[in-house]
């Protein structure tokens, strides 16, 4: 349900009702439980191996893999096959940076709000992207989980082609890019704790005060591809407002006057599209997936930055109800203007 948002002249959709899913505490708890679950599965596998006369006969990876229906720590749109859809989109011949069209070793990818890191692992192994990959999240527990899953190679992203394809109900894996073998699979993905909305990080991104981010490709002016798999959704559910800066003026950009002269304070979600766009190099792509915003609303939010244009979209099954057509998730691909 939508709340009253900013003044209509700002051309933004109405705000979403705040939710616990918009708090850092929720996600820290979520990924902490995922880590505990992973630890219990590791213990089960060790006990099973110890008690078995011939450990090689046991598929311990499946024991550690855990969830029958989902990856450990996965919480984004699994029922819509979003990961597979985005993979297919990024590896299609029509996408300019697909490994089919360019050297995958040169393509850099940032996963903004990486969660368990599984999407990057999927792009590395199944998609054939072998360039530098970085996954960031403001949850320390998320980063710890992603690093542990990479070490153990137990999420879907690290599955063999046979394991992955056997679970592909759409039968369209031939449309996806092909992995380029050992090099892509062996290069580790870097996972870091980082909050895109922290003003300190904004200064570092702009290299103000001598601050720099160790993993950011300053020499390329940003990443080739930046992924958002529900991070903007979570930010939109936060009731946090943009911090007011000390200034000689009466109000800063966090406050806007409505038509009646009343001061309206902006929610933190206003800042996110601007920061996300800055992480993309000119000519690069920002791919945003959402279950809280429609395609039209996503376009309104992100085009308001002035730095982006719509390049494409990912198709999902639609449903009809009461004469209306809709779908449960939307993915829009934006290109940063050169």
Short mmCIF file of C-alpha atoms in Angstrom, two decimals:
data_model
loop_
_atom_site.label_atom_id
_atom_site.label_comp_id
_atom_site.label_asym_id
_atom_site.label_seq_id
_atom_site.Cartn_x
_atom_site.Cartn_y
_atom_site.Cartn_z
CA UNK A 1 0.00 0.00 0.00
CA UNK A 2 1.33 3.42 -0.94
CA UNK A 3 1.73 6.38 1.35
CA UNK A 4 1.59 10.04 0.48
CA UNK A 5 4.91 10.76 -1.18
CA UNK A 6 6.77 13.84 -2.33
CA UNK A 7 5.16 16.70 -4.14
CA UNK A 8 3.80 15.59 -7.54
CA UNK A 9 6.03 18.09 -9.32
CA UNK A 10 9.01 15.93 -8.29
CA UNK A 11 7.58 13.21 -10.58
CA UNK A 12 8.26 10.36 -8.16
CA UNK A 13 5.86 7.53 -7.31
CA UNK A 14 4.23 7.54 -3.90
CA UNK A 15 6.21 6.13 -1.01
CA UNK A 16 5.71 2.57 0.21
CA UNK A 17 4.61 1.90 3.77
CA UNK A 18 7.68 1.33 5.97
CA UNK A 19 8.38 -2.28 6.92
CA UNK A 20 10.89 -4.25 8.98
CA UNK A 21 12.28 -5.47 5.64
CA UNK A 22 13.63 -1.95 5.26
CA UNK A 23 15.80 -2.19 8.37
CA UNK A 24 19.40 -3.33 8.67
CA UNK A 25 18.51 -5.25 11.83
CA UNK A 26 16.11 -7.49 9.90
CA UNK A 27 18.72 -8.49 7.32
CA UNK A 28 21.47 -8.98 9.89
CA UNK A 29 19.17 -11.41 11.71
CA UNK A 30 18.12 -13.10 8.48
CA UNK A 31 21.67 -13.78 7.32
CA UNK A 32 22.83 -14.72 10.81
CA UNK A 33 20.20 -17.46 10.82
CA UNK A 34 21.33 -18.51 7.34
CA UNK A 35 24.90 -18.82 8.62
CA UNK A 36 23.71 -20.90 11.57
CA UNK A 37 21.76 -23.14 9.20
CA UNK A 38 24.82 -23.54 6.97
CA UNK A 39 26.94 -24.41 10.00
CA UNK A 40 24.46 -27.09 11.06
CA UNK A 41 24.50 -28.60 7.58
CA UNK A 42 28.30 -28.67 7.60
CA UNK A 43 28.21 -30.49 10.94
CA UNK A 44 25.70 -33.01 9.59
CA UNK A 45 27.95 -33.69 6.60
CA UNK A 46 31.02 -34.20 8.82
CA UNK A 47 29.14 -36.60 11.11
CA UNK A 48 27.82 -38.53 8.13
CA UNK A 49 31.32 -38.84 6.66
CA UNK A 50 32.80 -39.99 9.97
CA UNK A 51 30.13 -42.64 10.48
CA UNK A 52 30.41 -44.06 6.97
CA UNK A 53 32.95 -46.70 6.11
CA UNK A 54 33.46 -45.34 2.61
CA UNK A 55 32.93 -41.54 2.68
CA UNK A 56 33.44 -41.23 -1.09
CA UNK A 57 30.11 -42.98 -1.63
CA UNK A 58 28.26 -40.04 -0.05
CA UNK A 59 27.31 -36.85 -1.82
CA UNK A 60 28.31 -34.56 1.03
CA UNK A 61 27.92 -31.47 -1.12
CA UNK A 62 24.19 -32.16 -1.28
CA UNK A 63 24.10 -32.46 2.50
CA UNK A 64 25.74 -29.08 2.88
CA UNK A 65 23.70 -27.54 0.09
CA UNK A 66 20.80 -27.57 2.49
CA UNK A 67 17.48 -26.25 1.28
CA UNK A 68 15.65 -28.57 -1.08
CA UNK A 69 13.82 -25.75 -2.82
CA UNK A 70 16.11 -22.77 -2.44
CA UNK A 71 19.65 -21.61 -1.75
CA UNK A 72 20.85 -20.81 1.75
CA UNK A 73 20.32 -17.11 2.31
CA UNK A 74 18.33 -16.55 -0.87
CA UNK A 75 15.33 -14.27 -0.46
CA UNK A 76 14.73 -12.68 -3.82
CA UNK A 77 12.04 -13.70 -6.28
CA UNK A 78 12.93 -17.41 -6.51
CA UNK A 79 9.32 -18.26 -7.37
CA UNK A 80 9.63 -16.05 -10.45
CA UNK A 81 12.93 -17.62 -11.62
CA UNK A 82 14.39 -14.11 -11.59
CA UNK A 83 18.02 -15.23 -11.36
CA UNK A 84 17.66 -17.41 -14.45
CA UNK A 85 15.79 -14.68 -16.31
CA UNK A 86 18.47 -12.07 -15.57
CA UNK A 87 21.20 -14.58 -16.48
CA UNK A 88 19.51 -15.24 -19.82
CA UNK A 89 19.15 -11.50 -20.46
CA UNK A 90 22.79 -10.67 -19.71
CA UNK A 91 24.13 -13.56 -21.81
CA UNK A 92 21.83 -13.10 -24.81
CA UNK A 93 23.29 -12.04 -28.13
CA UNK A 94 21.29 -8.81 -27.99
CA UNK A 95 23.01 -7.58 -24.80
CA UNK A 96 26.16 -5.61 -25.77
CA UNK A 97 28.32 -6.90 -22.88
CA UNK A 98 27.30 -10.55 -23.21
CA UNK A 99 30.30 -12.93 -23.33
CA UNK A 100 29.02 -13.83 -26.79
CA UNK A 101 29.69 -10.28 -27.99
CA UNK A 102 32.78 -9.14 -26.10
CA UNK A 103 35.71 -10.40 -24.06
CA UNK A 104 34.19 -11.56 -20.79
CA UNK A 105 37.55 -11.01 -19.07
CA UNK A 106 37.11 -7.26 -19.51
CA UNK A 107 33.55 -6.99 -18.15
CA UNK A 108 33.38 -5.83 -14.52
CA UNK A 109 30.27 -6.51 -12.44
CA UNK A 110 29.07 -5.09 -9.11
CA UNK A 111 26.24 -6.74 -7.18
CA UNK A 112 24.68 -4.01 -5.04
CA UNK A 113 23.11 -5.74 -2.04
CA UNK A 114 24.68 -9.11 -2.80
CA UNK A 115 22.89 -11.23 -0.17
CA UNK A 116 24.38 -14.73 -0.40
CA UNK A 117 26.44 -13.85 -3.49
CA UNK A 118 24.73 -16.52 -5.55
CA UNK A 119 23.89 -14.31 -8.53
CA UNK A 120 27.53 -13.42 -9.12
CA UNK A 121 28.52 -17.07 -8.79
CA UNK A 122 25.88 -17.94 -11.38
CA UNK A 123 27.17 -15.31 -13.80
CA UNK A 124 30.73 -16.51 -13.25
CA UNK A 125 30.14 -20.23 -13.75
CA UNK A 126 27.08 -20.46 -15.99
CA UNK A 127 27.21 -17.09 -17.71
CA UNK A 128 30.89 -17.16 -18.59
CA UNK A 129 31.73 -13.71 -17.17
CA UNK A 130 35.37 -13.94 -16.09
CA UNK A 131 36.16 -10.29 -15.31
CA UNK A 132 36.39 -8.70 -11.86
CA UNK A 133 33.28 -9.21 -9.74
CA UNK A 134 32.44 -7.48 -6.46
CA UNK A 135 29.46 -8.11 -4.21
CA UNK A 136 28.69 -5.51 -1.53
CA UNK A 137 26.09 -5.45 1.23
CA UNK A 138 25.51 -3.29 4.29
CA UNK A 139 24.93 -6.47 6.31
CA UNK A 140 28.15 -7.92 7.72
CA UNK A 141 26.35 -11.26 8.15
CA UNK A 142 25.48 -11.27 4.45
CA UNK A 143 29.12 -10.76 3.46
CA UNK A 144 30.25 -13.51 5.82
CA UNK A 145 27.66 -15.88 4.34
CA UNK A 146 28.64 -15.06 0.75
CA UNK A 147 32.31 -15.67 1.51
CA UNK A 148 31.56 -18.97 3.23
CA UNK A 149 29.34 -20.21 0.41
CA UNK A 150 32.08 -19.33 -2.07
CA UNK A 151 34.63 -21.23 0.01
CA UNK A 152 32.38 -24.30 0.23
CA UNK A 153 30.97 -23.97 -3.32
CA UNK A 154 27.53 -25.04 -2.14
CA UNK A 155 24.98 -22.60 -3.59
CA UNK A 156 23.23 -23.00 -6.94
CA UNK A 157 25.67 -20.54 -8.48
CA UNK A 158 28.50 -23.01 -7.86
CA UNK A 159 26.57 -26.06 -9.08
CA UNK A 160 27.83 -28.05 -12.03
CA UNK A 161 26.17 -27.53 -15.40
CA UNK A 162 24.42 -30.88 -15.00
CA UNK A 163 23.02 -29.95 -11.58
CA UNK A 164 21.92 -26.53 -12.78
CA UNK A 165 20.38 -27.62 -16.08
CA UNK A 166 18.49 -30.52 -14.51
CA UNK A 167 16.55 -27.96 -12.49
CA UNK A 168 15.86 -25.68 -15.46
CA UNK A 169 12.16 -26.15 -16.07
CA UNK A 170 12.11 -23.63 -18.91
CA UNK A 171 14.47 -25.62 -21.09
CA UNK A 172 16.05 -22.45 -22.48
CA UNK A 173 19.59 -22.92 -21.25
CA UNK A 174 20.88 -23.00 -24.82
CA UNK A 175 19.93 -19.35 -25.09
CA UNK A 176 22.35 -18.45 -22.33
CA UNK A 177 26.03 -17.70 -22.74
CA UNK A 178 28.49 -20.52 -22.35
CA UNK A 179 31.06 -20.49 -19.57
CA UNK A 180 34.66 -20.17 -20.69
CA UNK A 181 35.99 -22.94 -18.49
CA UNK A 182 38.51 -22.99 -15.70
CA UNK A 183 39.60 -19.36 -15.69
CA UNK A 184 36.10 -18.04 -15.06
CA UNK A 185 35.36 -20.66 -12.43
CA UNK A 186 38.62 -20.29 -10.48
CA UNK A 187 38.74 -16.51 -10.07
CA UNK A 188 37.32 -15.60 -6.69
CA UNK A 189 34.55 -13.07 -6.31
CA UNK A 190 35.27 -10.26 -3.86
CA UNK A 191 32.66 -9.65 -1.15
CA UNK A 192 32.79 -6.49 0.98
CA UNK A 193 30.67 -4.81 3.64
CA UNK A 194 29.62 -1.45 2.19
CA UNK A 195 26.59 0.82 2.54
CA UNK A 196 25.81 2.71 -0.65
CA UNK A 197 23.82 5.33 1.30
CA UNK A 198 26.49 6.12 3.90
CA UNK A 199 27.67 9.74 3.32
CA UNK A 200 31.25 8.64 4.10
CA UNK A 201 31.13 6.24 1.16
CA UNK A 202 29.68 8.93 -1.05
CA UNK A 203 32.75 11.07 -0.31
CA UNK A 204 35.06 8.13 -1.04
CA UNK A 205 33.31 7.45 -4.34
CA UNK A 206 33.97 11.05 -5.36
CA UNK A 207 37.52 10.86 -3.90
CA UNK A 208 36.82 13.82 -1.63
CA UNK A 209 39.27 14.40 1.20
CA UNK A 210 41.68 11.83 -0.21
CA UNK A 211 39.24 8.98 0.48
CA UNK A 212 39.08 6.02 -1.91
CA UNK A 213 37.30 2.67 -2.15
CA UNK A 214 39.75 -0.19 -2.64
CA UNK A 215 37.53 -2.23 -4.96
CA UNK A 216 36.05 0.57 -7.09
CA UNK A 217 37.45 0.85 -10.67
CA UNK A 218 38.27 4.57 -10.69
CA UNK A 219 40.32 4.11 -13.86
CA UNK A 220 37.16 3.00 -15.69
CA UNK A 221 34.85 5.53 -13.99
CA UNK A 222 32.66 2.72 -12.70
CA UNK A 223 31.56 -0.85 -13.34
CA UNK A 224 30.36 -2.16 -16.68
CA UNK A 225 27.33 -3.80 -15.07
CA UNK A 226 25.69 -3.04 -11.71
CA UNK A 227 23.00 -5.40 -10.42
CA UNK A 228 20.19 -4.61 -8.01
CA UNK A 229 18.13 -7.65 -7.00
CA UNK A 230 15.64 -6.09 -4.61
CA UNK A 231 17.97 -3.66 -2.85
CA UNK A 232 15.96 -0.66 -3.98
CA UNK A 233 12.88 -2.52 -2.74
CA UNK A 234 14.39 -2.79 0.74
CA UNK A 235 15.55 0.83 0.74
CA UNK A 236 12.05 1.91 -0.29
CA UNK A 237 10.64 0.15 2.79
CA UNK A 238 12.90 2.11 5.14
CA UNK A 239 11.42 5.06 7.02
CA UNK A 240 14.85 6.70 7.24
CA UNK A 241 15.03 10.21 5.86
CA UNK A 242 17.90 11.97 4.16
CA UNK A 243 20.09 13.53 6.83
CA UNK A 244 19.99 17.30 6.98
CA UNK A 245 23.40 18.82 6.44
CA UNK A 246 24.72 21.80 8.36
CA UNK A 247 24.34 24.73 6.03
CA UNK A 248 23.89 28.47 6.00
CA UNK A 249 20.73 27.97 3.95
CA UNK A 250 17.35 27.39 5.57
CA UNK A 251 16.99 23.88 4.16
CA UNK A 252 18.99 21.39 2.13
CA UNK A 253 18.04 18.91 -0.59
CA UNK A 254 16.40 16.62 1.96
CA UNK A 255 13.54 19.08 2.28
CA UNK A 256 11.15 20.23 -0.42
CA UNK A 257 8.29 22.70 -0.27
CA UNK A 258 4.92 21.51 -1.51
CA UNK A 259 2.48 23.75 -3.35
CA UNK A 260 1.18 25.13 -0.06
CA UNK A 261 4.66 26.02 1.16
CA UNK A 262 4.73 23.13 3.66
CA UNK A 263 8.14 21.48 4.18
CA UNK A 264 8.18 17.79 3.14
CA UNK A 265 11.20 15.73 4.19
CA UNK A 266 12.44 13.18 1.67
CA UNK A 267 12.83 9.48 2.41
CA UNK A 268 16.20 7.80 1.89
CA UNK A 269 14.97 6.03 -1.26
CA UNK A 270 15.37 9.32 -3.15
CA UNK A 271 19.13 9.10 -2.74
CA UNK A 272 19.52 5.50 -3.88
CA UNK A 273 19.02 5.89 -7.68
CA UNK A 274 21.54 8.75 -7.72
CA UNK A 275 24.17 6.69 -5.89
CA UNK A 276 23.51 3.54 -7.92
CA UNK A 277 23.98 5.48 -11.17
CA UNK A 278 27.36 6.78 -9.97
CA UNK A 279 28.63 3.21 -9.64
CA UNK A 280 28.09 2.57 -13.36
CA UNK A 281 30.62 3.76 -15.93
CA UNK A 282 29.33 5.94 -18.79
CA UNK A 283 27.92 3.54 -21.36
CA UNK A 284 27.54 0.82 -18.73
CA UNK A 285 24.34 -0.80 -17.47
CA UNK A 286 22.30 -0.81 -14.26
CA UNK A 287 19.91 -3.78 -14.01
CA UNK A 288 17.18 -3.31 -11.38
CA UNK A 289 14.79 -6.08 -10.30
CA UNK A 290 11.80 -5.28 -8.10
CA UNK A 291 8.65 -6.87 -6.73
CA UNK A 292 7.46 -3.68 -5.01
CA UNK A 293 7.53 -1.29 -7.96
CA UNK A 294 6.03 -1.62 -11.42
CA UNK A 295 8.14 -1.09 -14.52
CA UNK A 296 6.66 2.38 -14.99
CA UNK A 297 7.47 3.32 -11.39
CA UNK A 298 11.04 2.04 -11.63
CA UNK A 299 11.55 4.10 -14.77
CA UNK A 300 10.23 7.22 -13.04
CA UNK A 301 12.50 6.74 -10.04
CA UNK A 302 15.71 6.08 -11.96
CA UNK A 303 15.28 8.44 -14.90
CA UNK A 304 14.89 11.24 -12.36
CA UNK A 305 18.68 11.03 -11.86
CA UNK A 306 19.20 12.54 -15.31
CA UNK A 307 22.12 10.16 -15.88
CA UNK A 308 20.24 7.10 -17.14
CA UNK A 309 18.14 5.99 -20.08
CA UNK A 310 16.04 2.84 -20.47
CA UNK A 311 17.87 0.24 -22.56
CA UNK A 312 15.73 -2.87 -22.15
CA UNK A 313 13.65 -5.09 -19.90
CA UNK A 314 13.39 -8.72 -18.81
CA UNK A 315 10.20 -10.58 -19.69
CA UNK A 316 8.28 -12.49 -17.02
CA UNK A 317 5.01 -14.46 -17.20
CA UNK A 318 1.95 -12.25 -16.80
CA UNK A 319 -1.33 -12.95 -15.08
CA UNK A 320 -4.79 -11.55 -15.65
CA UNK A 321 -7.25 -10.50 -12.94
CA UNK A 322 -10.45 -8.52 -13.27
CA UNK A 323 -9.60 -7.47 -16.79
CA UNK A 324 -6.12 -6.23 -15.83
CA UNK A 325 -2.75 -7.69 -16.82
CA UNK A 326 0.13 -7.75 -14.36
CA UNK A 327 3.17 -9.65 -13.16
CA UNK A 328 4.84 -10.31 -9.83
CA UNK A 329 8.30 -8.97 -10.60
CA UNK A 330 9.88 -6.46 -12.98
CA UNK A 331 13.44 -6.05 -14.24
CA UNK A 332 14.51 -2.90 -16.08
CA UNK A 333 17.93 -2.38 -17.66
CA UNK A 334 19.18 1.21 -17.66
CA UNK A 335 22.18 2.52 -19.58
CA UNK A 336 24.25 5.34 -18.14
CA UNK A 337 24.54 8.21 -20.56
CA UNK A 338 28.02 8.87 -21.95
#
